[in-house]
Short mmCIF file of C-alpha atoms in Angstrom, two decimals:
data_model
loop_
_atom_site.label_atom_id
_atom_site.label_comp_id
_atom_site.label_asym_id
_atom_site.label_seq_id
_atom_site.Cartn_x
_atom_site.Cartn_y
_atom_site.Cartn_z
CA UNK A 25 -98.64 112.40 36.07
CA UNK A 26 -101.99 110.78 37.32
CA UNK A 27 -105.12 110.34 34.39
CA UNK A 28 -107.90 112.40 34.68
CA UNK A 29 -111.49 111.02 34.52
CA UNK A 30 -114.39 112.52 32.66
CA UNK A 31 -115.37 114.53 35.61
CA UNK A 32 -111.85 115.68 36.18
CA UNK A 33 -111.02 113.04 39.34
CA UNK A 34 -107.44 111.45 38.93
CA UNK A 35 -107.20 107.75 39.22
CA UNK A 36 -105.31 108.23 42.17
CA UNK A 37 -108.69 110.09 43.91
CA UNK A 38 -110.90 107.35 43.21
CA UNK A 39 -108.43 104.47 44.68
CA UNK A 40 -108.23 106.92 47.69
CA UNK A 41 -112.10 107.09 47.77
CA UNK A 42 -112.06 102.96 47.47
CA UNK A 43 -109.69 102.71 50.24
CA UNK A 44 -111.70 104.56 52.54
CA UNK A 45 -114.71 103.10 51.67
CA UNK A 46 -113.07 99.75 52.52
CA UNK A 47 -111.49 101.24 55.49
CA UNK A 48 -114.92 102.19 56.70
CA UNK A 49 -116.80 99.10 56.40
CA UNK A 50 -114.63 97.27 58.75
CA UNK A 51 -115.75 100.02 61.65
CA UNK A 52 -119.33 98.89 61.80
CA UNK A 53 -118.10 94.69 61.61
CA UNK A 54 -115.09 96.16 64.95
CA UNK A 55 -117.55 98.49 66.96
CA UNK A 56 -121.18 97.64 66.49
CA UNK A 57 -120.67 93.74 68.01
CA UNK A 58 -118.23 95.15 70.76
CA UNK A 59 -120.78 97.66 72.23
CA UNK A 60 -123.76 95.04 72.07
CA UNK A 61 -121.93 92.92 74.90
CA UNK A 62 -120.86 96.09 76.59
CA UNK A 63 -123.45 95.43 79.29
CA UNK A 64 -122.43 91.67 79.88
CA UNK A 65 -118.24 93.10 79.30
CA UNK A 66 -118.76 95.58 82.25
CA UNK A 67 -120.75 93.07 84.32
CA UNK A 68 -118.04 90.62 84.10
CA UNK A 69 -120.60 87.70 82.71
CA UNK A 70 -123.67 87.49 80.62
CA UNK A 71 -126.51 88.74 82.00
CA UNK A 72 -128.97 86.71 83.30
CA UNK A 73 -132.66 86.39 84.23
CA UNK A 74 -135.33 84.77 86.00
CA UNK A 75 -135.80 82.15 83.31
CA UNK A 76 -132.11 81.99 82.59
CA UNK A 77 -132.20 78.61 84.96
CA UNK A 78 -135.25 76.90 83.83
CA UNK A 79 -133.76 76.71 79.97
CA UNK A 80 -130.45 75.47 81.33
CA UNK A 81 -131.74 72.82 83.02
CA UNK A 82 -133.47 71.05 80.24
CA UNK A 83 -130.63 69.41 79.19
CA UNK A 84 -129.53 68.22 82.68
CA UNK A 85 -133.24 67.00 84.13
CA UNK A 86 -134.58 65.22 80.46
CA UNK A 87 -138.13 66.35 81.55
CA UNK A 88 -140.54 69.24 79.93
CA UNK A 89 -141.16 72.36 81.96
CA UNK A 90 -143.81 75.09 81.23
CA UNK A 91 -142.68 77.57 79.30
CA UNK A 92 -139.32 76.49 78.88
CA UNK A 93 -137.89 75.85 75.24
CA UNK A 94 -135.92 72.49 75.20
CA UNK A 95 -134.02 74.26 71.59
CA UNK A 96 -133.15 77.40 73.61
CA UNK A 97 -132.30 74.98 76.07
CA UNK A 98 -129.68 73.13 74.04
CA UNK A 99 -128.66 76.52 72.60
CA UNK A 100 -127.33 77.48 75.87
CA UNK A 101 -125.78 74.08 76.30
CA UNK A 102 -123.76 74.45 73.54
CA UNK A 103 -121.97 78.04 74.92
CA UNK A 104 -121.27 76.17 78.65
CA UNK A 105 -117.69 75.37 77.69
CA UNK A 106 -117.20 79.34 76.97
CA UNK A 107 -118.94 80.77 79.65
CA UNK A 108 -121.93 81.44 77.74
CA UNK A 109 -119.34 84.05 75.76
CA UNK A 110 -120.00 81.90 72.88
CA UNK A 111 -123.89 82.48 72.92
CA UNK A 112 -123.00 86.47 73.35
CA UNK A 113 -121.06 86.66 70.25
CA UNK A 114 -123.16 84.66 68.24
CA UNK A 115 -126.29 87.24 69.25
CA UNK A 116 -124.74 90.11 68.84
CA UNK A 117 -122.98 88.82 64.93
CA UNK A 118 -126.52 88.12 64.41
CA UNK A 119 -127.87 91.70 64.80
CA UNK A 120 -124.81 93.35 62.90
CA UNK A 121 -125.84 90.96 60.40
CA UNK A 122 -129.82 91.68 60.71
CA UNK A 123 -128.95 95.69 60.60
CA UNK A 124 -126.97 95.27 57.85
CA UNK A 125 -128.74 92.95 55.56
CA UNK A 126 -132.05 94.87 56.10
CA UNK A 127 -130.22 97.96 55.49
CA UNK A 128 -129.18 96.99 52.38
CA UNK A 129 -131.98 95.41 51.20
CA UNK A 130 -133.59 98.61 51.40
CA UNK A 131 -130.72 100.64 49.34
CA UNK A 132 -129.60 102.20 52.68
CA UNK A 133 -125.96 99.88 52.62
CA UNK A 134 -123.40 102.23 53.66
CA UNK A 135 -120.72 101.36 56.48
CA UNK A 136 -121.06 104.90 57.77
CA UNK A 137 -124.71 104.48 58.32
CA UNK A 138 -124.98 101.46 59.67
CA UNK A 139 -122.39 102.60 61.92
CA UNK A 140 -124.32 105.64 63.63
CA UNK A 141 -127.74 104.05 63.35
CA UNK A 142 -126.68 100.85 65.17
CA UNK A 143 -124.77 102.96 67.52
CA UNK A 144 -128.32 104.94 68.27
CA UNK A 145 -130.11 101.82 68.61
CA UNK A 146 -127.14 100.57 71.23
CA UNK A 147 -127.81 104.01 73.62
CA UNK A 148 -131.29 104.29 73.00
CA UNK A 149 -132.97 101.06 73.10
CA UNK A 150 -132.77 97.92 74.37
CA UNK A 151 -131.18 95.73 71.92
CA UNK A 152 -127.69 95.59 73.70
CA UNK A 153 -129.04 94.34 77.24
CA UNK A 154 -130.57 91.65 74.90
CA UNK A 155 -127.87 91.13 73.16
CA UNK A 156 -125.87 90.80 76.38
CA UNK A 157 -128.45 88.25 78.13
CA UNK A 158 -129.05 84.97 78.27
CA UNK A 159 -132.96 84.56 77.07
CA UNK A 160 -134.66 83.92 74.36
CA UNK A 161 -136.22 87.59 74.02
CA UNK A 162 -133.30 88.48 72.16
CA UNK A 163 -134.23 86.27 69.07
CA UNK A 164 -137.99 88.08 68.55
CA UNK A 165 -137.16 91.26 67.15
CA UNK A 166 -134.23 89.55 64.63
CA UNK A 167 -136.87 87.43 63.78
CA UNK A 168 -139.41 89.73 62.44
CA UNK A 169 -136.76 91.44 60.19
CA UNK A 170 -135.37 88.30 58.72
CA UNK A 171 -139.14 87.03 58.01
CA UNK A 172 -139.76 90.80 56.65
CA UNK A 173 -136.69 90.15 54.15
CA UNK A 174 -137.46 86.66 53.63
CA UNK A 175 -141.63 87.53 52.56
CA UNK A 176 -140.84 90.39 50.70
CA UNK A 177 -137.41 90.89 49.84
CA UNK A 178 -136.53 87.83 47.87
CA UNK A 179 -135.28 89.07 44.65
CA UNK A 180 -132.57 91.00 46.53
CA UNK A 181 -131.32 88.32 48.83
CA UNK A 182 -128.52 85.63 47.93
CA UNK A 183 -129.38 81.76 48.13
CA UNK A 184 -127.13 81.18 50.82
CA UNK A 185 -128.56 84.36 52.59
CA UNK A 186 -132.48 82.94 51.78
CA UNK A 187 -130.83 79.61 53.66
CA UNK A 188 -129.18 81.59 56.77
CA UNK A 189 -132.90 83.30 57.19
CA UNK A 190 -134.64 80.71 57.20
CA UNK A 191 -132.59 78.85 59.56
CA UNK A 192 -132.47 81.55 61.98
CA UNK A 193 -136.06 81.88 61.98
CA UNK A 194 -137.27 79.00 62.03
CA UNK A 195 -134.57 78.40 65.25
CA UNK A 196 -135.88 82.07 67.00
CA UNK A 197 -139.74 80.93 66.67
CA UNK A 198 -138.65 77.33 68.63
CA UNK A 199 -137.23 79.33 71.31
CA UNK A 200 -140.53 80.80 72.95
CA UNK A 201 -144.34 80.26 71.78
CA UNK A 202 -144.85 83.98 71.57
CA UNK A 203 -142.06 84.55 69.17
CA UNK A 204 -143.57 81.64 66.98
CA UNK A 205 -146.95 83.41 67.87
CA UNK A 206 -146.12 86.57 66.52
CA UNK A 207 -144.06 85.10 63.50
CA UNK A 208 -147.07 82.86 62.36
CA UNK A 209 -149.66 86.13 62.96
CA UNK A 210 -147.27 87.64 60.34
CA UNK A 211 -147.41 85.26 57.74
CA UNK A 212 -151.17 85.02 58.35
CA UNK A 213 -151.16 88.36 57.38
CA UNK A 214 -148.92 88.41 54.83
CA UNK A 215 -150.99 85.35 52.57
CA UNK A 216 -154.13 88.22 53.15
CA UNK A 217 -152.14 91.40 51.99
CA UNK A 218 -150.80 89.55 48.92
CA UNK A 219 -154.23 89.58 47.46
CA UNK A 220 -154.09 93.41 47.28
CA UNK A 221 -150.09 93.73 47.27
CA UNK A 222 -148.43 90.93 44.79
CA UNK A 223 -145.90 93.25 43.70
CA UNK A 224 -144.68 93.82 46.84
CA UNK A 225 -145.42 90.17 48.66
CA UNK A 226 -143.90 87.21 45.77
CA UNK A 227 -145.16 83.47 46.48
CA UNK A 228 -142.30 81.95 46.76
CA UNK A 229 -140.40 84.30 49.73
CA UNK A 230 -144.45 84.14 51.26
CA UNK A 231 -143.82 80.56 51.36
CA UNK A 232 -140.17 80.37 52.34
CA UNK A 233 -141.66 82.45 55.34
CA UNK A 234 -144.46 80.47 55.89
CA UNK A 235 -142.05 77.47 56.01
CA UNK A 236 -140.02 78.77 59.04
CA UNK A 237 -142.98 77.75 61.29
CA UNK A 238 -142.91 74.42 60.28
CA UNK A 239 -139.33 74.13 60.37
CA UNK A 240 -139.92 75.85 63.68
CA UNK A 241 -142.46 73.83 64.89
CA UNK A 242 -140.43 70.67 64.03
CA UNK A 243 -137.12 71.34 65.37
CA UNK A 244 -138.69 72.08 69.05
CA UNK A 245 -141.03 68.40 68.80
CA UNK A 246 -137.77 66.70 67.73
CA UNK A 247 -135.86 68.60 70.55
CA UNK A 248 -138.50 67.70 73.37
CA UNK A 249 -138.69 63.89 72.27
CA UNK A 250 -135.06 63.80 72.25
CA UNK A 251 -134.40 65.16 75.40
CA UNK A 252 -137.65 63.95 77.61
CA UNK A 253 -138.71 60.81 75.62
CA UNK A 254 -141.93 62.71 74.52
CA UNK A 255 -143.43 63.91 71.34
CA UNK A 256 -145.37 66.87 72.31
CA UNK A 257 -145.54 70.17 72.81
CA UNK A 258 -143.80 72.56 75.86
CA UNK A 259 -146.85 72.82 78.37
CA UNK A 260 -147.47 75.64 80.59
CA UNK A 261 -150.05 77.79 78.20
CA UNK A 262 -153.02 76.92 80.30
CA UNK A 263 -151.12 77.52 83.51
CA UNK A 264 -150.02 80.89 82.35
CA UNK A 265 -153.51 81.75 80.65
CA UNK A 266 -155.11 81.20 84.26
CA UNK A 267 -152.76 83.28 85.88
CA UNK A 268 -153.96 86.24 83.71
CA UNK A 269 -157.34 85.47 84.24
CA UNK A 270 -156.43 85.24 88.26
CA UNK A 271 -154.93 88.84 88.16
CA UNK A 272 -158.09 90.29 86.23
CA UNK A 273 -160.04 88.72 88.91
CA UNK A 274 -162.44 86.34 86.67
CA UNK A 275 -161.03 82.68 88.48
CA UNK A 276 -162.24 84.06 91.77
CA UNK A 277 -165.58 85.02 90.50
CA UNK A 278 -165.73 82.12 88.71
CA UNK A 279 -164.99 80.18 91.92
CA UNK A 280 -167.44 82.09 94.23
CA UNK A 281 -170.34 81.38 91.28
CA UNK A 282 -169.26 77.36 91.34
CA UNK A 283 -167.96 76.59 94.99
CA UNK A 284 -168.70 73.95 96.51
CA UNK A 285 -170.83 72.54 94.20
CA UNK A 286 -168.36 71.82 91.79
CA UNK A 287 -165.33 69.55 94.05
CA UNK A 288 -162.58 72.16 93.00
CA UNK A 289 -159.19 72.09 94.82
CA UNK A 290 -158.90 75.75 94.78
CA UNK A 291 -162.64 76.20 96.10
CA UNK A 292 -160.97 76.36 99.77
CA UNK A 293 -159.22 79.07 98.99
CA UNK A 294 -161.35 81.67 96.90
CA UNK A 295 -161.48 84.49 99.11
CA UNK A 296 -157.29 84.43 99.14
CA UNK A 297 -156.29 84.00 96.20
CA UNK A 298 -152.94 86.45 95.42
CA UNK A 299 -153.73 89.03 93.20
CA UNK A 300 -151.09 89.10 90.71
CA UNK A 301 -150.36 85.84 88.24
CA UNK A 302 -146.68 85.73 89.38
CA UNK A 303 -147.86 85.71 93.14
CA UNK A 304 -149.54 82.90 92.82
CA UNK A 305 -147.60 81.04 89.83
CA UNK A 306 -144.01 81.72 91.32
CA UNK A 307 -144.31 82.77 94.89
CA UNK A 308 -145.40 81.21 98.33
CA UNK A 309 -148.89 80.43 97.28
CA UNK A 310 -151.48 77.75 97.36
CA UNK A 311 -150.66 76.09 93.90
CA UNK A 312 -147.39 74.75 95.59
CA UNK A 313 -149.40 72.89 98.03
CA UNK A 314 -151.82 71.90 95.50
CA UNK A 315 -148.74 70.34 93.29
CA UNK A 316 -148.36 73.04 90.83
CA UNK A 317 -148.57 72.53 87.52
CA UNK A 318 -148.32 68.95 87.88
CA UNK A 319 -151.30 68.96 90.17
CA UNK A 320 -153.42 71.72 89.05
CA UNK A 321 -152.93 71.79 85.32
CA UNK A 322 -156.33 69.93 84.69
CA UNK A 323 -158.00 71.92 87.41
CA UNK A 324 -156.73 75.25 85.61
CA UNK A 325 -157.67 74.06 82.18
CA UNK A 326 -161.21 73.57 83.35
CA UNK A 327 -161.15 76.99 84.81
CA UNK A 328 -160.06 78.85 81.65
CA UNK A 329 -162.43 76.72 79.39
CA UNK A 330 -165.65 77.32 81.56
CA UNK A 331 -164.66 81.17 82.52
CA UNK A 332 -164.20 81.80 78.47
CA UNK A 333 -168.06 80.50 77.74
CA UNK A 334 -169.24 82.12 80.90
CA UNK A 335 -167.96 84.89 81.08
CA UNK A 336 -167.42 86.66 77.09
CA UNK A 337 -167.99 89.94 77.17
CA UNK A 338 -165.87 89.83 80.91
CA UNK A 339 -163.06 88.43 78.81
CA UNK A 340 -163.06 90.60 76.13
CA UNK A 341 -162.79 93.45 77.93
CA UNK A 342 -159.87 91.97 79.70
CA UNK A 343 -158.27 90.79 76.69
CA UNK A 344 -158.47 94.15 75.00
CA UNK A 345 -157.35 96.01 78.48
CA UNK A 346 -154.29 93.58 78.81
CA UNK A 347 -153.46 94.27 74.66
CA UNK A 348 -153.40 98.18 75.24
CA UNK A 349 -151.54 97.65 78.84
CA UNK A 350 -148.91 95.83 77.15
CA UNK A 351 -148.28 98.23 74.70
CA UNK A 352 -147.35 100.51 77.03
CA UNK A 353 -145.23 98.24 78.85
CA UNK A 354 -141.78 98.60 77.13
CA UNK A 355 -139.14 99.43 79.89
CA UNK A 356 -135.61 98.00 80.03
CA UNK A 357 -134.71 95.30 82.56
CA UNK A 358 -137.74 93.50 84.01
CA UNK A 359 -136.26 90.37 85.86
CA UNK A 360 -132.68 91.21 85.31
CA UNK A 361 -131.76 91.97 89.06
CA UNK A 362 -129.57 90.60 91.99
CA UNK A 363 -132.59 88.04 93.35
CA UNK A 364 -132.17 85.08 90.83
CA UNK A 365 -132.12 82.08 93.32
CA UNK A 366 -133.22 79.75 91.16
CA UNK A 367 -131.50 80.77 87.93
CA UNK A 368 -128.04 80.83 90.81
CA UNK A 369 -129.04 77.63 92.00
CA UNK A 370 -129.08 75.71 88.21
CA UNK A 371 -125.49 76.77 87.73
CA UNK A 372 -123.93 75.77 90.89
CA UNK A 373 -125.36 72.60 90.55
CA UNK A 374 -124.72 71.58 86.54
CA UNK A 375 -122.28 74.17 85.89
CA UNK A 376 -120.08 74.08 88.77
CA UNK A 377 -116.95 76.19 86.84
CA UNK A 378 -118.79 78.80 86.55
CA UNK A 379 -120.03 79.04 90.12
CA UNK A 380 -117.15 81.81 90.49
CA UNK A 381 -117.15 84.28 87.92
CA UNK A 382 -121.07 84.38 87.80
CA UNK A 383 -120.74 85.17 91.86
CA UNK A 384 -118.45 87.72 90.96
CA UNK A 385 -120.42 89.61 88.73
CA UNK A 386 -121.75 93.27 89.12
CA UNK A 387 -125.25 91.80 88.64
CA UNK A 388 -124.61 89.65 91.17
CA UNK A 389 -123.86 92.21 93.77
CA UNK A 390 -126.89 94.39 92.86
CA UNK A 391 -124.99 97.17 91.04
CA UNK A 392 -127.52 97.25 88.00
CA UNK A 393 -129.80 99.90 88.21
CA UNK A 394 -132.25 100.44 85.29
CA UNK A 395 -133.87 103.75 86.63
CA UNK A 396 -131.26 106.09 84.65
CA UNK A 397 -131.55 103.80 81.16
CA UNK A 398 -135.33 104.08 81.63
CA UNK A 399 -135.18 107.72 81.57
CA UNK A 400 -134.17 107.69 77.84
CA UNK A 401 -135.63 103.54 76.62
CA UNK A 402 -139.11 104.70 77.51
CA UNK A 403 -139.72 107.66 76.01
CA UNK A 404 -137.66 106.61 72.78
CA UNK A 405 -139.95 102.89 72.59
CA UNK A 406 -143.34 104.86 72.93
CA UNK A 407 -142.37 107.82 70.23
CA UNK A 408 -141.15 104.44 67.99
CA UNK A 409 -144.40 103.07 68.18
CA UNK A 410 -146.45 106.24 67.70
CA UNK A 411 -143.89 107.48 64.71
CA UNK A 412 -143.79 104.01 62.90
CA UNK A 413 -147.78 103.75 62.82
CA UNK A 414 -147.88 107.09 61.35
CA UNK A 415 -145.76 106.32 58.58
CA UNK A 416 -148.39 103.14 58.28
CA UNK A 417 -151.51 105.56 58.28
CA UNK A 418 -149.26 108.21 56.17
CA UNK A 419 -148.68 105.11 53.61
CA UNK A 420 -152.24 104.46 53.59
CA UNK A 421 -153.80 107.46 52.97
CA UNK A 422 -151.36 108.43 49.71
CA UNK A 423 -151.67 105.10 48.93
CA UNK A 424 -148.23 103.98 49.29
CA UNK A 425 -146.57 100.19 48.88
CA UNK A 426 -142.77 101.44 49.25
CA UNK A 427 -140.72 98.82 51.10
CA UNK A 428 -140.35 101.51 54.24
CA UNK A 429 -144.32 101.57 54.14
CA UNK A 430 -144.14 97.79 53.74
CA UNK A 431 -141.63 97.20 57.14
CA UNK A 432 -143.42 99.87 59.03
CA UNK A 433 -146.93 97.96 58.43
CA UNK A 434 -144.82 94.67 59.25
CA UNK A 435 -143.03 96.22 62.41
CA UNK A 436 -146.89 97.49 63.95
CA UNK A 437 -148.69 94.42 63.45
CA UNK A 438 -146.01 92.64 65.11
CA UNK A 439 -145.86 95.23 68.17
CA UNK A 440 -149.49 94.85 68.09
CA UNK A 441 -149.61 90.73 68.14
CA UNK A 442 -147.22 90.58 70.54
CA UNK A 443 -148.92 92.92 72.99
CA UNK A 444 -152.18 90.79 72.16
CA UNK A 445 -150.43 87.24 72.92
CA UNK A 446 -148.33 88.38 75.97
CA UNK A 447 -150.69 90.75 77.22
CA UNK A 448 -153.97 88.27 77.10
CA UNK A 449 -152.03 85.00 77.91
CA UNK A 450 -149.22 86.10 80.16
CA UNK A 451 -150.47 89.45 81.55
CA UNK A 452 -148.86 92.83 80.83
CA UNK A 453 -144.96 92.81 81.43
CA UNK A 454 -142.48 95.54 80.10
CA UNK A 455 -139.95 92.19 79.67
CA UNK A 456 -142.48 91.45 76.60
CA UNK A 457 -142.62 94.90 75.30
CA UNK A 458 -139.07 95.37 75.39
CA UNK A 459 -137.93 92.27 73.39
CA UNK A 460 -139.69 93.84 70.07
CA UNK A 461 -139.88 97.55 70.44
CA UNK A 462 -136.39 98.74 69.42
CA UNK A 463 -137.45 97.60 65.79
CA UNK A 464 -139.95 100.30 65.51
CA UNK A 465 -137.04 102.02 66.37
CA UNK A 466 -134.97 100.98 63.94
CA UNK A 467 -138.01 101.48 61.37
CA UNK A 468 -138.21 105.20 62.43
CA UNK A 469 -134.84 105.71 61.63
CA UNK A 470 -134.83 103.83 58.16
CA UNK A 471 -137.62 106.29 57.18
CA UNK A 472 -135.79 109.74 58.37
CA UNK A 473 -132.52 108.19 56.43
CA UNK A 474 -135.09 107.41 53.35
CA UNK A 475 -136.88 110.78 53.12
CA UNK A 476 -133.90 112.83 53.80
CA UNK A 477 -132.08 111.30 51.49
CA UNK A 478 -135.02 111.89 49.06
CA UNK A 479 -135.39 115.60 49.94
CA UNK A 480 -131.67 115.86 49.57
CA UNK A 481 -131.47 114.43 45.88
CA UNK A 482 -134.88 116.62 44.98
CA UNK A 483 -132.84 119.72 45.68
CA UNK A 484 -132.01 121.44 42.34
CA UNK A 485 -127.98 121.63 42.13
CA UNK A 486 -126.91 125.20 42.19
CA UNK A 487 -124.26 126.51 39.88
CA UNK A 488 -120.61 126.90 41.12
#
């Protein structure tokens, strides 16, 4: 005859109970990864993207190119042999092991729920087109959570863990100047806060934090000298900058207010100039005459340094118009369409082998269509944003440092620096709003677990 407990459950109960608890922890580990890659398993290949190209090629050419990460570079390098599949699973591991971690952190560890909330997040945002593509904007919104955990989760984390962090950090902010942006606005932040928070913020996981931009910093100089010979930074920012300050018409003003007197090579052409920053950075325009950014990166510099002291107030506004634009700007799928040429072109020529299954693909043949996803990824990303910075103004006003106030506060100042950096530098794109936004709503859904779970053990327990 089985024992009986204090509470009248046989030993045989509670193995049963174990069992299933054991049973159900393997289901998030089995389906969460698997529907990540769904996109890329029903295209046929990893998706890919404008940029996808540019990155690739770093290893091959051995020369810098604006905007493009020589470490993100070498990371896809690495997954050539698999077909990129290698990069895939490693992404999508990565965010099981994000969810998970941050869940736990936060006393929320249950198979069960990590289960259903990363199966929201899959259907609802955009994390598994990320997931599924070959770009560094999957590596932003991993890294805010891991420097989140990292800053102010410490005590709760294992060494090894506090290692993995701060290795994957440190390799996400290499992979794009934004990311590192963002990350670095964070800890900026965070050295601030601790002056009113220190029970929330410790020194030494501020610091640990802190020390992923270094590390960051560090691994993408080593990576450019390796690979082009020189110790310096990507280039592009002042290309990219001008662009912005093209679209918000201020480099044509500027140009009408200096031409001819100053001998500009753009003066010629100041009444038709393109009006958009990609128009005239990546299309048929006058800066590939003019040599591009080989050619015109002085000329640009000189642009953005004299517009900025002529023209403040000008820039401000547009500054603070491109920061609320970008907000906004959170759809699904920007550049992730059949007209890739370039991207195409990079993998005939240095990855020959996989000439044929990429040509085979359903993105390939135009059969993505974002329109339907967007229906649902829109509305979901703006309610995310508007529900996590009430629980920030709800926290504030009671006066609350919980660790859901304290991710929510984290998760809208790094919505709100990356709409500031993409939006002023690069000019609004929903690419750049996408990248971050499903942590807000992740962070929504960490709160409704948190206070129904509250609510539920407030509830007096009734008699039987």
């Amino acid at each position: 005859m089985a024992q009986t407990g204090d509470a009248g459950i046989t030993n045989t109960q509670i193995l049963d109970a174990r069992t299933a608890e054991t049973g159900s922890a393997w289901l998030p580990v089995l389906i969460i990864p698997l529907f990540l890659v769904a996109p890329a398993l029903w295209n046929g290949y990893p998706l890919l993207q404008w940029d996808t190209g540019g990155y690739l090629a770093r290893w091959y050419e051995g020369y810098l190119v604006p905007s493009r990460s020589t470490v993100f570079g070498l990371y896809l390098h690495f997954g050539e042999g698999s077909g990129f599949w290698i990069n895939l699973a490693f992404q999508a591991l990565a965010t099981l092991w994000i969810l998970q971690l941050t869940l736990r952190v936060l006393g929320l560890n249950q198979p069960l729920r990590l289960l259903w909330i990363g199966l929201l997040l899959i259907l609802a945002t955009a994390l598994p087109w990320l997931a599924s593509m070959l770009l560094t904007d999957f590596f932003a919104g991993p890294a805010v959570l891991a420097l989140f955990i990292l800053a102010t989760q410490a005590d709760r984390t294992s060494g090894l863990e506090k290692v993995a962090l701060f290795v994957f950090t440190a390799f996400a902010s290499a992979t794009h100047s934004a990311t590192l942006g963002v990350l670095f606005g964070l800890c900026c932040v965070g050295w601030i806060a601790r002056h009113f928070v220190r029970d929330r913020i410790s020194l030494s996981g501020l610091m640990q934090a802190s020390g992923t931009i270094i590390a960051g910093a560090a691994m993408l100089l080593a990576a450019n000298f390796a690979l082009s010979g020189q110790f310096a930074w990507t280039p592009g920012g002042v290309g990219v900058a001008f662009g912005r300050m093209l679209q918000d018409g201020i480099v044509t003003q500027y140009l009408r207010d200096h031409c001819p007197q100053q001998k500009l090579k753009l003066c010629p052409y100041r009444n038709e100039l393109p009006p958009t920053a990609d128009d005239f950075l990546w299309g048929k325009s006058m800066f590939n005459t003019l040599g591009r950014f080989e050619g015109m990166n002085d000329e640009m510099g000189f642009i953005v340094e004299h517009s900025l002291a002529e023209y403040p107030l000008w820039q401000a506004k547009a500054a603070a118009a491109a920061t609320v634009e970008q907000l906004m700007h959170v759809a699904t799928g920007e550049g992730t369409n059949g007209w890739l040429p370039h991207t195409y072109g990079i993998i005939e020529r240095y990855v020959p082998s996989q000439s044929k299954p990429m040509r085979a693909a359903h993105q390939q043949h135009w059969d993505i269509d974002f329109a339907l996803v967007n229906w649902l990824h829109v509305p979901v990303a703006l309610g995310s944003m508007l529900a996590v910075a009430a629980i920030v103004g709800h926290a504030i006003w009671r006066r609350r440092r919980d660790d859901v106030a304290l991710l929510a506060a984290t998760v809208t100042l790094a919505l709100f620096g990356n709409a500031l950096i993409c939006g002023v530098i690069s000019g609004p794109h929903d690419r750049y709003g996408a990248r971050l936004v499903w942590i807000a709503t992740f962070t929504a859904l960490i709160a409704a677990v948190r206070y129904f779970s509250t609510e539920k053990s407030d509830k007096p327990l009734r008699a039987a």
